[in-house]
CSV table of C-alpha atoms in Angstrom, one decimal:
chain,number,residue,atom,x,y,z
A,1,UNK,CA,-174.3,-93.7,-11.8
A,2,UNK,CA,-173.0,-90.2,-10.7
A,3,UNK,CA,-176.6,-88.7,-11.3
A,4,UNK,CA,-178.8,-91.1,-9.3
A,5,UNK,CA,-179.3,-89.7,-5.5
A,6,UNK,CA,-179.2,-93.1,-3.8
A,7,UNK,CA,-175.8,-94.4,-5.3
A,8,UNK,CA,-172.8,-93.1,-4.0
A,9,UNK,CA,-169.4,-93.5,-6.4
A,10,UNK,CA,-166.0,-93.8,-5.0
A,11,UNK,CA,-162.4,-94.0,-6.8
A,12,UNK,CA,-160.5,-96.4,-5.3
A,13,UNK,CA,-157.8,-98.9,-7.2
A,14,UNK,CA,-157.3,-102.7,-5.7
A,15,UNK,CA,-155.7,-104.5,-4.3
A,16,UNK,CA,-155.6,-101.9,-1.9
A,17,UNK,CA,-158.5,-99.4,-1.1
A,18,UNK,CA,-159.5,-96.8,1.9
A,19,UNK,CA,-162.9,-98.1,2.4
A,20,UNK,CA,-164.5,-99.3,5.3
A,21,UNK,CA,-164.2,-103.0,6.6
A,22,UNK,CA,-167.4,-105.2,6.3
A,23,UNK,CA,-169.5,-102.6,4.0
A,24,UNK,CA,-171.0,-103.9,1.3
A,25,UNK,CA,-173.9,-106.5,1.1
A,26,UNK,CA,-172.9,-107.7,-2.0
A,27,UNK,CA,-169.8,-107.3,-4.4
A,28,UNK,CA,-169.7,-108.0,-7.6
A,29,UNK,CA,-166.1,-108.1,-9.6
A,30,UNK,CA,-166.6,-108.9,-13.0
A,31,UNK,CA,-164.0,-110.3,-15.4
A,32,UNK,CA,-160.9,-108.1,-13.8
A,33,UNK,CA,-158.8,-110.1,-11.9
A,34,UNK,CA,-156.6,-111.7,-15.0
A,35,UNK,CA,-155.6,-108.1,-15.6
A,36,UNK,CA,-154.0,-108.3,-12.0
A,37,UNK,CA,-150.3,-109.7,-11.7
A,38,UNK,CA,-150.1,-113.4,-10.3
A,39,UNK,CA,-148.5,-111.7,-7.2
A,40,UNK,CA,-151.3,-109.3,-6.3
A,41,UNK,CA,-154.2,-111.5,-7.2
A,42,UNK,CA,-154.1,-112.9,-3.4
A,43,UNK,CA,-154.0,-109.1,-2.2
A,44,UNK,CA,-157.2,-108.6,-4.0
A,45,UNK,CA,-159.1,-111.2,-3.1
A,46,UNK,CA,-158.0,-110.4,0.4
A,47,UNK,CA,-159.3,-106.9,0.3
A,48,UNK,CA,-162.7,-108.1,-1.3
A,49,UNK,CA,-163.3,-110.4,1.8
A,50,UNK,CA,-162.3,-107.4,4.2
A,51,UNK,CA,-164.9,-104.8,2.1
A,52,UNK,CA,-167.7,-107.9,2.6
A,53,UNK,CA,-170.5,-107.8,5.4
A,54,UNK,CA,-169.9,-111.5,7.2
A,55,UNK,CA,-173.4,-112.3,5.4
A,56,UNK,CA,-172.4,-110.4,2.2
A,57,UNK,CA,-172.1,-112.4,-0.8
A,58,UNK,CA,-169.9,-111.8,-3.6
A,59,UNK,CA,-169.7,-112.8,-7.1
A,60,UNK,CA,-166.3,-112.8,-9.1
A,61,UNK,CA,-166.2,-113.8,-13.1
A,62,UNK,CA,-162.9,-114.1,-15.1
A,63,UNK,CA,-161.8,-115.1,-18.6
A,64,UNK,CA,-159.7,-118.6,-18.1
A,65,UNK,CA,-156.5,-119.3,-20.0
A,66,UNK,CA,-157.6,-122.0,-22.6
A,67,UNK,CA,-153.7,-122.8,-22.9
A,68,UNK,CA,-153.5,-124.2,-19.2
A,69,UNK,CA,-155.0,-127.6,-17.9
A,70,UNK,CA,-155.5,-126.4,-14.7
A,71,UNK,CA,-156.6,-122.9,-15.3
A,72,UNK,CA,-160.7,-123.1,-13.6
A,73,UNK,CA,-159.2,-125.0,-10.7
A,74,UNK,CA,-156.6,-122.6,-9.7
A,75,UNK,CA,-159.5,-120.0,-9.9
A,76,UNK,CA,-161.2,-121.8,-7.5
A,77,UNK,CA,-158.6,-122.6,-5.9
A,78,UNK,CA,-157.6,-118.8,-5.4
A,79,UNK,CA,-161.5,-117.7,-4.7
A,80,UNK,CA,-161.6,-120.4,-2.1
A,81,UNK,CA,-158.7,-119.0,0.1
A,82,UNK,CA,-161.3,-116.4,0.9
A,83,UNK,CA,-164.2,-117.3,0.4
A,84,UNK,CA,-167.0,-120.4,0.3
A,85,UNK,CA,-168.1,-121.3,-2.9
A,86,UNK,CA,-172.4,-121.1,-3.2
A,87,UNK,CA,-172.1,-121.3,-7.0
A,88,UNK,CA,-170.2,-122.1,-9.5
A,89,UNK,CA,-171.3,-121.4,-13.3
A,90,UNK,CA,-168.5,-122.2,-16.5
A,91,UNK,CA,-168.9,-121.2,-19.8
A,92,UNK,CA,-167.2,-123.7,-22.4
A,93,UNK,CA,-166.5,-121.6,-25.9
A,94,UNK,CA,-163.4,-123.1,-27.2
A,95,UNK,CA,-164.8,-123.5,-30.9
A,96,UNK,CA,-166.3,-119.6,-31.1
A,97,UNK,CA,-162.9,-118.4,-29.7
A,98,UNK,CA,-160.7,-120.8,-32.3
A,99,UNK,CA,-163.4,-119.8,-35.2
A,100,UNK,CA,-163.0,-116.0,-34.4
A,101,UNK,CA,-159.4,-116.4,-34.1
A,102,UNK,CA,-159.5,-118.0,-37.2
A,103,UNK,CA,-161.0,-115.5,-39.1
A,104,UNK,CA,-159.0,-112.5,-37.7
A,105,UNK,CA,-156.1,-114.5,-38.8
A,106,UNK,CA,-157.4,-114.4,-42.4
A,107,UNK,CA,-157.7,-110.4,-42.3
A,108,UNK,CA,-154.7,-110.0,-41.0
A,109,UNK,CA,-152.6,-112.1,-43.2
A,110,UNK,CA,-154.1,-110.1,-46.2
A,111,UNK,CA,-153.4,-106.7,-44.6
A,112,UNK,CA,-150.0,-107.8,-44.1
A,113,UNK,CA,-149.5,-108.5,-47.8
A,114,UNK,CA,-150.0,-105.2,-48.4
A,115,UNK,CA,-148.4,-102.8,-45.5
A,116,UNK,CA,-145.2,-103.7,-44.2
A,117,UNK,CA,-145.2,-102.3,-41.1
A,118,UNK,CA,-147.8,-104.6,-40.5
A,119,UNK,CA,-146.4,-107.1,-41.9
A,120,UNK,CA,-143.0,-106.8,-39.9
A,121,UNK,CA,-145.7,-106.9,-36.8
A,122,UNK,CA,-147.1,-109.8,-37.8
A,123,UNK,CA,-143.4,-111.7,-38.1
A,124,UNK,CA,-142.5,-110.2,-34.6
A,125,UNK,CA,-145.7,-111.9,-33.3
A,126,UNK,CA,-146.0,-115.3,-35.2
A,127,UNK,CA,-144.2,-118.7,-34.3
A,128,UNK,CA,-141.6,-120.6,-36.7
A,129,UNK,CA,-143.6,-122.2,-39.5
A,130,UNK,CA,-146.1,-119.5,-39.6
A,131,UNK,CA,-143.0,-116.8,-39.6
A,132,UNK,CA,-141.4,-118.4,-42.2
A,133,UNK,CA,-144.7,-118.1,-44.1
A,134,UNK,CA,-145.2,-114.6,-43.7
A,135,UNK,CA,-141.8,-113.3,-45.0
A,136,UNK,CA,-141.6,-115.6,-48.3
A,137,UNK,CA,-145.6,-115.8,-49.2
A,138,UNK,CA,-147.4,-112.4,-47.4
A,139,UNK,CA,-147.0,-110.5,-51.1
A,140,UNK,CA,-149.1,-108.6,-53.5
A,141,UNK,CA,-150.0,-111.9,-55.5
A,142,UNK,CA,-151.4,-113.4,-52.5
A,143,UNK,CA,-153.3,-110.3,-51.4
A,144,UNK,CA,-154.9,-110.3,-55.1
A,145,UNK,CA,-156.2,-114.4,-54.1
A,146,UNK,CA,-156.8,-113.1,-50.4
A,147,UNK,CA,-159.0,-110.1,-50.9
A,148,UNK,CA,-162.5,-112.1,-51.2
A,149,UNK,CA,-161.6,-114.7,-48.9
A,150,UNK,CA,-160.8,-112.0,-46.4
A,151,UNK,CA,-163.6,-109.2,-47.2
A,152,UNK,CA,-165.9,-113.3,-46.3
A,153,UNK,CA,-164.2,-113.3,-43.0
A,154,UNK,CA,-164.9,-110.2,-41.7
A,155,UNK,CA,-168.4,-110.5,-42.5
A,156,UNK,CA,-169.1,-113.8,-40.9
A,157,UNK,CA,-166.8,-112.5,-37.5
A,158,UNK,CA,-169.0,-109.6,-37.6
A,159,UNK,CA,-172.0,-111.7,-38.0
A,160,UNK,CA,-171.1,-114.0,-34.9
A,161,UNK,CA,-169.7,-111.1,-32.3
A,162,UNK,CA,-173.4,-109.5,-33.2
A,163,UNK,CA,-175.3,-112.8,-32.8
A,164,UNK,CA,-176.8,-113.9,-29.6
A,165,UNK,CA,-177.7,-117.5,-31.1
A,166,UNK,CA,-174.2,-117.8,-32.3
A,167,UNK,CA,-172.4,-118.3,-29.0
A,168,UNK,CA,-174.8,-120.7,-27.4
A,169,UNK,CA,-175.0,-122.7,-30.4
A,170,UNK,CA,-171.0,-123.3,-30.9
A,171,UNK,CA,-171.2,-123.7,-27.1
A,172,UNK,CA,-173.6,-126.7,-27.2
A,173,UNK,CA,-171.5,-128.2,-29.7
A,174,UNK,CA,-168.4,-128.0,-27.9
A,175,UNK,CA,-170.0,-129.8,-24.8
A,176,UNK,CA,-171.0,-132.8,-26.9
A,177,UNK,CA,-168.1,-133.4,-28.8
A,178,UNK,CA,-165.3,-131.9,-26.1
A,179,UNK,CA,-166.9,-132.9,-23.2
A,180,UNK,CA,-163.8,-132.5,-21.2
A,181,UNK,CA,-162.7,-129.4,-22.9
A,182,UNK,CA,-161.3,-126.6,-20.7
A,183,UNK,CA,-163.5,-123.9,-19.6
A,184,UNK,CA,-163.2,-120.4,-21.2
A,185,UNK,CA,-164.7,-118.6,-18.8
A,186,UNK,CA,-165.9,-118.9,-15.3
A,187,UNK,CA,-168.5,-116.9,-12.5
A,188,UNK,CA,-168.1,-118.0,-8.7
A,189,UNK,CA,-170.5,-116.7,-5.9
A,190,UNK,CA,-169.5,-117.2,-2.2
A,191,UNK,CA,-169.7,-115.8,1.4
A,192,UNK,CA,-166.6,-115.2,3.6
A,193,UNK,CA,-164.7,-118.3,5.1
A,194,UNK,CA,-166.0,-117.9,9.1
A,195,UNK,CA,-163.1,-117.4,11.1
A,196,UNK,CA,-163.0,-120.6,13.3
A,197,UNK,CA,-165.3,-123.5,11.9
A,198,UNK,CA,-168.4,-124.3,13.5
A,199,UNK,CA,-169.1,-127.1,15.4
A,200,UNK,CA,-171.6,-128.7,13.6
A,201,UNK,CA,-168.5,-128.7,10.8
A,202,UNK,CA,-166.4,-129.9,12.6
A,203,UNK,CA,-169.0,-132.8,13.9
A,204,UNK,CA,-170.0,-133.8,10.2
A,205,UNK,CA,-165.9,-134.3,9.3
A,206,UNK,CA,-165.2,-136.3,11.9
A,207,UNK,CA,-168.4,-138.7,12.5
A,208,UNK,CA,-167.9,-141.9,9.8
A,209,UNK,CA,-171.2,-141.8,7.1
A,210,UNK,CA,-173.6,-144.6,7.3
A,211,UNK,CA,-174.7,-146.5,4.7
A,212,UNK,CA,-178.0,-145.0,3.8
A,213,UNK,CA,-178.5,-141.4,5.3
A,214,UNK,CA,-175.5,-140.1,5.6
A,215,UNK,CA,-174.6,-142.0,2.1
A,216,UNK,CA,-175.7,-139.0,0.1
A,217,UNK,CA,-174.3,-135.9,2.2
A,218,UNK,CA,-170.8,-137.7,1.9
A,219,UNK,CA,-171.0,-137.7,-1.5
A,220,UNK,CA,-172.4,-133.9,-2.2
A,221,UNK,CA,-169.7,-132.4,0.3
A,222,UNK,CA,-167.0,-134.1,-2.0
C-alpha cells in the first residue's frame, strides 16, 4: 500500500488514535476486536464512530465464541451502541471447526507420545478425563498404533483448510441439522447513530399500526 500514490498509510493503535474526526467514507475493521480486552472494546467502537463521516458507513467482522449462548447478540449489542445496523451477515461453521479440532487433537496426541515436553504441555492444557489419559496412555506403544491414524489426519486438515468447497459444504450441513446452532462468525455494516432522533422516528414509534399498511412495517422494525 506504501507504493501506490493515491493511498496514504498511517500508524495509529486503537482504541485511541490521533486522526481527524469524521474522515473516512467508509471503515472497514475486520476480525480484530476479540483481540481487544472486554474493557476497551467500548473505547474502540467509540473511536470508529468519531473517525466516521456522518454518511460514512462502516463494516466490522469478528470471530464469535462458540462456548457462549449469547455471544452474536452481545456483538450486536456492542456495534449497536454506535452504530445502526444496514446489514447483518453470520457464518455458521460449528462442524468444520469441531472436525478441524478434531484432527489436530489426533496429531497432537501422537506427538505427545513421543516428546515429553510436549507431552507435559499437553497435560498443563487438557481437562480431567482427558489429563488422566495423557499421563497413563500417551506412550511409545500408542505412538506405534497412532502413527497412520495421525499421518490420515493431517492430510485430510490440510485437505479442508485448502478447500474452498469444504467450508460451504459442512456449513450447509450444519444449518439443516443445527438450525439453531450458534454462529461462528459474524460481519455487521452500519452508519453512525444520529445524535437526536428524527422526527419522522419519533412519529412512526409513537402512532399505533393499523391493521393492513402499517401491519408489515411493525413487523420488519421488530
Amino acid at each position: 500500500l506504501k507504493d501506490e500514490k493515491e493511498i496514504t498509510c498511517f500508524e495509529e493503535a486503537l482504541p485511541h488514535t490521533n486522526l481527524p474526526d469524521k474522515t473516512y467514507d467508509i471503515i472497514f475493521f475486520l476480525d480484530a476486536i476479540a483481540y481487544f480486552e472486554e474493557e476497551d472494546m467500548r473505547l474502540v467502537f467509540s473511536e470508529l464512530q468519531r473517525l466516521l463521516k456522518s454518511d460514512g458507513i462502516i463494516v466490522i467482522s469478528s470471530p464469535l465464541d462458540l462456548h457462549s449462548y449469547d455471544a452474536l447478540e452481545k456483538f450486536i449489542d456492542l456495534f449497536s451502541t454506535e452504530f445502526d445496523v444496514l446489514e447483518k451477515k453470520t457464518s455458521h461453521h460449528l462442524l468444520f471447526l469441531k472436525l478441524r479440532h478434531f484432527l489436530q487433537k489426533i496429531q497432537n496426541l501422537e506427538k505427545a507420545c513421543i516428546f515429553q515436553h510436549f507431552k507435559k504441555e499437553e497435560i498443563k492444557k487438557a481437562k480431567f478425563m482427558y489429563r488422566s489419559f495423557l499421563k497413563l496412555l500417551a506412550t511409545k506403544k500408542l505412538h506405534r498404533a497412532l502413527k497412520p491414524l495421525a499421518s490420515w489426519s493431517k492430510q485430510l486438515q490440510s485437505h479442508l483448510e485448502k478447500s474452498s468447497k469444504a467450508p460451504i459444504a459442512l456449513e450447509k450441513i450444519t444449518r439443516f441439522i443445527l438450525p439453531n446452532s450458534t454462529a461462528s462468525h459474524c460481519i455487521l455494516s452500519g452508519k453512525r447513530k444520529p445524535l437526536f432522533p428524527s422526527n419522522s422516528q419519533e412519529e412512526n414509534k409513537k402512532r399505533p399500526p393499523s391493521p393492513e399498511t402499517d401491519l408489515y412495517d411493525s413487523l420488519y422494525e421488530k
